[in-house]
Coordinates of C-alpha atoms and ligand atoms in Angstrom, one line a residue:
X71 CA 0.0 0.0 0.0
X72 CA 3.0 2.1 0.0
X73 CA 1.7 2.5 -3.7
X74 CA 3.0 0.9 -6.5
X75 CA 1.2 1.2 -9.2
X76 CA 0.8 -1.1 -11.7
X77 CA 2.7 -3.6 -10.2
X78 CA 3.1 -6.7 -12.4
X79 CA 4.0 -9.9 -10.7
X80 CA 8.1 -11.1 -11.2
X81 CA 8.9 -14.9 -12.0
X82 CA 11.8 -14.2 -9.2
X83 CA 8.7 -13.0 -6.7
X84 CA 7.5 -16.8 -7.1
X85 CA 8.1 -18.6 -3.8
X86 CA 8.7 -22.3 -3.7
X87 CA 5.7 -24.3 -2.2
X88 CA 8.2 -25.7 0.9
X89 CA 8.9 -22.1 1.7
X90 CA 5.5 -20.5 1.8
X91 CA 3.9 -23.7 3.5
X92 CA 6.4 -24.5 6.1
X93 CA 5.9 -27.9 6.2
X94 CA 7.5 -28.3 9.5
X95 CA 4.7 -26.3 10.7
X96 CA 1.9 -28.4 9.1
X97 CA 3.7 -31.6 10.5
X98 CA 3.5 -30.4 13.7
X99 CA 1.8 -30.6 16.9
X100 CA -1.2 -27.8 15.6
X101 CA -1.9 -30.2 12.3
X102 CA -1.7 -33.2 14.5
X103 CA -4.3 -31.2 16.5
X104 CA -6.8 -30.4 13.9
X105 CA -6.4 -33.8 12.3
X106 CA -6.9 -35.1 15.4
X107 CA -10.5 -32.8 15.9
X108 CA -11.8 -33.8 12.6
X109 CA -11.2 -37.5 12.9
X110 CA -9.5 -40.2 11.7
X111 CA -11.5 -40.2 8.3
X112 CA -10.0 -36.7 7.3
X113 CA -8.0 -37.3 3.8
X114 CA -7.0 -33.0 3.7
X115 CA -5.8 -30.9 6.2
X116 CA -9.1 -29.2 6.8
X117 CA -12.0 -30.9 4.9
X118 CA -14.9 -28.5 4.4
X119 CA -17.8 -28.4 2.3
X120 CA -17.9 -25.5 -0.7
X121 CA -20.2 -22.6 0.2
X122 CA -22.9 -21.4 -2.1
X123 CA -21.6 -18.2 -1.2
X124 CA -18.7 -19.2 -3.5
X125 CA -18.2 -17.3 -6.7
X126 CA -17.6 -19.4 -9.9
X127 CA -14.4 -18.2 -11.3
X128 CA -11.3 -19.7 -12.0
X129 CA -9.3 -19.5 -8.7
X130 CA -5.7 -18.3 -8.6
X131 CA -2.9 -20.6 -7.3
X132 CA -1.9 -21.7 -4.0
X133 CA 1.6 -20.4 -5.7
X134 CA 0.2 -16.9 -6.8
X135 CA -2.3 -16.0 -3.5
X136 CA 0.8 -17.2 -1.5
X137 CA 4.0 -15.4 -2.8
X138 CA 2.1 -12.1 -3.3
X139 CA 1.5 -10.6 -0.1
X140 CA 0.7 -8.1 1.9
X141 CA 1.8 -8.4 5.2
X142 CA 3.7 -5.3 6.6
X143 CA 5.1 -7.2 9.4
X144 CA 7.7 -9.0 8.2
X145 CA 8.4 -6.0 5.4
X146 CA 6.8 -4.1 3.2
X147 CA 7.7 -5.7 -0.5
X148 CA 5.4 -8.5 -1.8
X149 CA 7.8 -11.3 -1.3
X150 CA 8.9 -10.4 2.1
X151 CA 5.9 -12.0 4.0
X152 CA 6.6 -15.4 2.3
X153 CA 10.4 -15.5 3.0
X154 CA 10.2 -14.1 6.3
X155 CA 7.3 -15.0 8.2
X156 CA 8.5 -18.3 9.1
X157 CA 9.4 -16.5 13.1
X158 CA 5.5 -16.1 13.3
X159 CA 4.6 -19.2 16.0
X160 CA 1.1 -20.0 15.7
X161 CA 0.9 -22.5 18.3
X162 CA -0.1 -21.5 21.3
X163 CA -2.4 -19.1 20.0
X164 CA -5.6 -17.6 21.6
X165 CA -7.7 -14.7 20.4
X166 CA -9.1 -12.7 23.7
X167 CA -13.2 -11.4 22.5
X168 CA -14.1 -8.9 24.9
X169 CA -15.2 -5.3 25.2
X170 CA -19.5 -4.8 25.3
X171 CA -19.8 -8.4 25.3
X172 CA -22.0 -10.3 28.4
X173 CA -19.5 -12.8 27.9
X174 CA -16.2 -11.7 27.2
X175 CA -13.3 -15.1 27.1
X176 CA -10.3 -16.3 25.7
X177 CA -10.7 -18.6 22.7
X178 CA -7.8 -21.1 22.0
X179 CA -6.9 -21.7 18.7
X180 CA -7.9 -25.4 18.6
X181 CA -11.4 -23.8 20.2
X182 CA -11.9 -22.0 17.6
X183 CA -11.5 -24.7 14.8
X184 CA -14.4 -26.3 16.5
X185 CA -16.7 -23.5 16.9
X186 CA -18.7 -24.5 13.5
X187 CA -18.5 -26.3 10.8
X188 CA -15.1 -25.1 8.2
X189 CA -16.8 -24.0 4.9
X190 CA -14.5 -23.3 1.6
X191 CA -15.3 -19.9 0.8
X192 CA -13.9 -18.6 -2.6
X193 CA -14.1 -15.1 -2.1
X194 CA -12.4 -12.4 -4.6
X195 CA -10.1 -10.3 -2.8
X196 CA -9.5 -6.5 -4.6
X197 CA -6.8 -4.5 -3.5
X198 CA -6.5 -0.9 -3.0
X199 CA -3.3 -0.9 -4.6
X200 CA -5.3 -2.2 -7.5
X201 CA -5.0 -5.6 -8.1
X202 CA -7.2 -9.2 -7.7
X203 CA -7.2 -12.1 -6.7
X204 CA -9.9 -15.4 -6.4
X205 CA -9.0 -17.3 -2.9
X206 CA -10.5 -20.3 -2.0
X207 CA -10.4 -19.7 2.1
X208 CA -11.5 -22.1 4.8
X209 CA -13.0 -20.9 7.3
X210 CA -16.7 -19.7 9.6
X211 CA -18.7 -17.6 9.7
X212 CA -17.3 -14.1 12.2
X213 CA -21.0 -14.4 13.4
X214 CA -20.2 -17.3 14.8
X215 CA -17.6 -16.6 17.0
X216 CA -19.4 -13.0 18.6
X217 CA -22.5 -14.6 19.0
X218 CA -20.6 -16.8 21.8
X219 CA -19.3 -13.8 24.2
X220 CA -23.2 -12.3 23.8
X221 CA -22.5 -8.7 22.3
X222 CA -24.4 -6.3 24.4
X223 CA -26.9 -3.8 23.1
X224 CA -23.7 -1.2 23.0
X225 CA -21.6 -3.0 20.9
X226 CA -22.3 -1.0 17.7
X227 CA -18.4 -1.6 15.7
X228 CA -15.4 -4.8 16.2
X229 CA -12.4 -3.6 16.5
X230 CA -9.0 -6.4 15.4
X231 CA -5.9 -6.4 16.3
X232 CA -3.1 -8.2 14.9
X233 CA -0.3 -9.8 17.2
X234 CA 2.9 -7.1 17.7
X235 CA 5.9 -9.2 19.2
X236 CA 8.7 -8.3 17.4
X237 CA 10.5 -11.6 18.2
X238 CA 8.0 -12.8 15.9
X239 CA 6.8 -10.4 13.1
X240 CA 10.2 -8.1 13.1
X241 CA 8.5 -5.4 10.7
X242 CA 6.7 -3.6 14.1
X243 CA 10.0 -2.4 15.0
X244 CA 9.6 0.0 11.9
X245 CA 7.4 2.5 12.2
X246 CA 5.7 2.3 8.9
X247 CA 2.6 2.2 10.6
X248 CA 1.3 2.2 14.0
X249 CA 1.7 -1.0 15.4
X250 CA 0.0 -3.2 16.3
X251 CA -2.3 -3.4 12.7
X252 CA -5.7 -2.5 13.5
X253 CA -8.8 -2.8 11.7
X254 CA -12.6 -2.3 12.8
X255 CA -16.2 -3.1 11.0
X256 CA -19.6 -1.8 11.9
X257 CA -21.4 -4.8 14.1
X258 CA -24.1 -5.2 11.1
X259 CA -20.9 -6.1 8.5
X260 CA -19.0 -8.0 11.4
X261 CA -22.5 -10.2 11.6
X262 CA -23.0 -10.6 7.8
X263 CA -23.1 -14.1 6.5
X264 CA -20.3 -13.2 3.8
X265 CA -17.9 -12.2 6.8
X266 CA -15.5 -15.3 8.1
X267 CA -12.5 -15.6 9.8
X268 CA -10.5 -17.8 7.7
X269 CA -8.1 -20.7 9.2
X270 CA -6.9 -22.4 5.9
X271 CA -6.7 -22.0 2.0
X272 CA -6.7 -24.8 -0.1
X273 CA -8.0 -27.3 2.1
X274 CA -4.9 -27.1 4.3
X275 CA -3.8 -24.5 6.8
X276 CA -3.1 -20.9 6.6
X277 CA 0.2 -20.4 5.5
X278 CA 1.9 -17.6 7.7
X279 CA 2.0 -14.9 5.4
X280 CA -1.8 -15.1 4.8
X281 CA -1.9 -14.2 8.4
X282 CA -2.3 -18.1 9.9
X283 CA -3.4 -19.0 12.0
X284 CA -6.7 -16.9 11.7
X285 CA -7.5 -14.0 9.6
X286 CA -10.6 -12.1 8.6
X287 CA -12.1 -12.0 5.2
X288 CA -14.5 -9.2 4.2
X289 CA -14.9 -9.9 0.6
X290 CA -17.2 -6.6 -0.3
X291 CA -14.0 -4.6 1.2
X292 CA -10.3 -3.4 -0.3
X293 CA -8.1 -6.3 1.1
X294 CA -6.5 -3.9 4.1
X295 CA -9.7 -4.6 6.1
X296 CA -8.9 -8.3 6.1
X297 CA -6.4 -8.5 9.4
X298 CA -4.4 -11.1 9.4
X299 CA -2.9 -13.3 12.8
X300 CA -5.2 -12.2 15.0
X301 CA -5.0 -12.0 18.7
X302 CA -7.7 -9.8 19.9
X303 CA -11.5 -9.6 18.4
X304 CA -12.6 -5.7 20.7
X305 CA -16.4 -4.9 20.3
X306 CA -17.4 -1.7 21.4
X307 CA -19.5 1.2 21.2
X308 CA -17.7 4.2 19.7
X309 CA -15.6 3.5 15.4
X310 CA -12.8 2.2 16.5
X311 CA -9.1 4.0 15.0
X312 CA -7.6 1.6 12.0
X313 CA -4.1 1.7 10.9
X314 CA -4.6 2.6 7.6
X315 CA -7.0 5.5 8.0
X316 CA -4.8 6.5 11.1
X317 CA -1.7 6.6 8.7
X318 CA -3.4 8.3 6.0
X319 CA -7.1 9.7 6.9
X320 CA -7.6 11.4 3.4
X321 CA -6.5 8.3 1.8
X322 CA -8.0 5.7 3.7
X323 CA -11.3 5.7 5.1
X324 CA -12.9 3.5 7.8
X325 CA -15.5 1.8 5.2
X326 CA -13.1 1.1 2.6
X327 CA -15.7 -0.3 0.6
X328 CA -15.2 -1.3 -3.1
X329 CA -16.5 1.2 -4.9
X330 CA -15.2 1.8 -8.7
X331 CA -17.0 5.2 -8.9
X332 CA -14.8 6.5 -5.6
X333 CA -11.2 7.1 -6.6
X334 CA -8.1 7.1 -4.5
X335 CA -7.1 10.6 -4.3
X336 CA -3.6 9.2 -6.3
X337 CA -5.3 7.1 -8.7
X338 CA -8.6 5.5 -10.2
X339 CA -10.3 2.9 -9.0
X340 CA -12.2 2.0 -11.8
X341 CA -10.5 -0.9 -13.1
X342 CA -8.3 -3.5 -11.7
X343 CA -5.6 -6.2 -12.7
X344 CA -6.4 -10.4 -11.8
X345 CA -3.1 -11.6 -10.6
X346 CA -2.3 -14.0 -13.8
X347 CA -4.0 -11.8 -16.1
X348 CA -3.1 -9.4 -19.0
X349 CA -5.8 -7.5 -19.3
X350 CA -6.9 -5.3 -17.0
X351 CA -11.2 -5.9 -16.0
X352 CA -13.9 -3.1 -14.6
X353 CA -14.2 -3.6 -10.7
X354 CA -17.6 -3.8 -9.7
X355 CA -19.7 -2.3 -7.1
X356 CA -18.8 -3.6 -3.9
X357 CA -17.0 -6.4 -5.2
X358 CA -19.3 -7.7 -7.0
X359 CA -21.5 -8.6 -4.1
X360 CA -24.1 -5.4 -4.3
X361 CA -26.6 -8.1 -4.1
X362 CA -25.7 -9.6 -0.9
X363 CA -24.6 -6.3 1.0
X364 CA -25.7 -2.9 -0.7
X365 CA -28.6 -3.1 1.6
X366 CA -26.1 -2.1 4.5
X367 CA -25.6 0.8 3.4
X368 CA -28.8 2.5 2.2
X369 CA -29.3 6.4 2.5
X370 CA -25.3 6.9 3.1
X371 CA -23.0 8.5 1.1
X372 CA -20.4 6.4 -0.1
X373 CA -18.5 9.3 -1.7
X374 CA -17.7 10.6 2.1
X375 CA -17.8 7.6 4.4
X376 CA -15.1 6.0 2.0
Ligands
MTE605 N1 -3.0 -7.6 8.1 C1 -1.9 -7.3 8.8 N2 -1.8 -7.6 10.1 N3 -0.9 -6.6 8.2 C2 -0.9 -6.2 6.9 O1 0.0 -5.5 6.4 N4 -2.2 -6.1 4.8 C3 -3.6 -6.1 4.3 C4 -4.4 -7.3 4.7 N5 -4.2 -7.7 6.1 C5 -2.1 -6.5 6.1 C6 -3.1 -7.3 6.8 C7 -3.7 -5.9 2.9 S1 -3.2 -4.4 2.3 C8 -4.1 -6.9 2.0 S2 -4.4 -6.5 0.4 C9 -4.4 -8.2 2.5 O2 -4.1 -8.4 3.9 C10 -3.6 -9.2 1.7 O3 -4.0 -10.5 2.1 P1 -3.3 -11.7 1.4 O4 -1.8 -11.5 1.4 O5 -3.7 -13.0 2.1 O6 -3.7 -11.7 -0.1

């Protein structure tokens, strides 16, 4: 997001598939784990049933949605996340939901995996910067999760944090941005059905530098809303502060919705270009998925709550 623009994808950015999935990771006790949860019938890593909430197009590769990152804590070039996150540990890992919540807990990792049924989600993903992607996640419903810790009638917005140990994601001791990454949704978008926390890709695990082992997913919004390893899930009453709008306020709003007809005050947002692509295609109206979420936002102004 530190804008480059186009940005075409190099052969040399191509990360080998033992790099970016760390197979000493997957072989480990937290595969073991989930293996173990889903029984001894499991053939994948994470077996889950394709959502009709799925979009039809040709996905891109594991090789492609894994070597092209965003990920500003282990560096801010797209290959940086898959040659450095290997210091991220992602077991232990717990996710604290509090804030206006009746009943605010700690949620263990392997908790979590259990919490409802894995879906495969394959969800477009539009960058700001201007380019695309089509992911097929794994992962449930956010819904899901908040619904547990009873949000109170004050929780109006969920605020995400991503984890900040610099032993393990080395990038927070720049200051490109203010650490730790934040994010925040409205409590109507957090409870959408098209809104998941994802926990694999591919039918297998996160790999780190998608922000393993659990990231959000907003497919309707730029990709920056979509925090990735996250330790704390805040809901509240007041719009919480994001990174990105913090960094840049005129820039970067807190809706960040995809909108083609609302340009970046640096460059159009009209048009965008699918990773694997050579021509560039329109972007549409919140993604594509108007139908599923325009509702949300009826009677607002899109040009000013960008
Ligand atoms: N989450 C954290 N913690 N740090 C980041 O730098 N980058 C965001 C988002 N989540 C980012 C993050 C941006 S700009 C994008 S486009 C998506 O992650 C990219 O997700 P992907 O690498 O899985 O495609």
């Amino acid at each position: 997001m530190l804008i480059r623009y186009p940005d075409p994808i190099a052969p040399s950015e191509i990360t080998p598939r033992e790099v970016y999935l760390n197979r000493r990771q997957f072989m480990g006790a937290g595969a073991a784990m989930t293996l173990a949860l889903l029984g001894p019938t499991a053939s994948a890593a994470l077996p889950a049933r394709t959502s009709p909430y799925s979009t039809a197009e040709e996905k891109n590769t594991l090789k492609e949605i894994s070597s092209y990152n965003n990920f500003y804590e282990f560096g801010t070039a797209k290959s940086d996340p898959a040659e450095q996150a290997h210091t991220l540990k992602t077991r232990p890992w717990s996710v604290l939901v509090d804030g206006e919540a009746g009943k605010p807990r700690r949620f263990s990792i392997e908790e979590l995996l259990k919490l409802a049924p894995l879906e495969e989600r394959i969800y477009r993903l539009r960058c700001v910067e201007g380019w695309s992607m089509v992911i097929p996640w794994v992962g449930f419903p956010l819904a899901a999760l908040l619904k547990q810790v009873d949000p109170t009638s004050r929780a109006k917005y969920v605020a995400f944090e991503t984890l900040a140990d610099p032993a393990q994601v080395p990038g927070v001791r720049e200051r490109v941005l203010d650490w730790p990454y934040r994010e925040g949704l409205r409590i109507d978008e957090a409870m959408h059905p098209l809104t998941i926390l994802a926990v694999g890709l591919y039918g297998d695990i996160l790999p780190k530098q998608n922000g393993a082992p659990i990231r959000l997913v907003v497919p309707w919004k730029y990709g920056f809303k979509s925090s990735k390893s996250i330790v704390r899930i805040r809901l509240q009453e007041t719009q919480p502060p994001t990174s990105w709008s913090m960094a840049n306020p005129r820039e970067y709003g807190f809706y960040s919705n995809v909108n083609p007809t609302v340009d970046h005050p640096r460059w159009s947002q009209a048009s965008e270009r699918r990773i694997g692509e050579l021509f560039r295609r329109k972007t549409l109206m919140f993604n594509g998925y108007a139908d599923q979420v325009a509702g949300l936002y009826k009677g607002m102004d899109l040009k000013r709550f960008y």
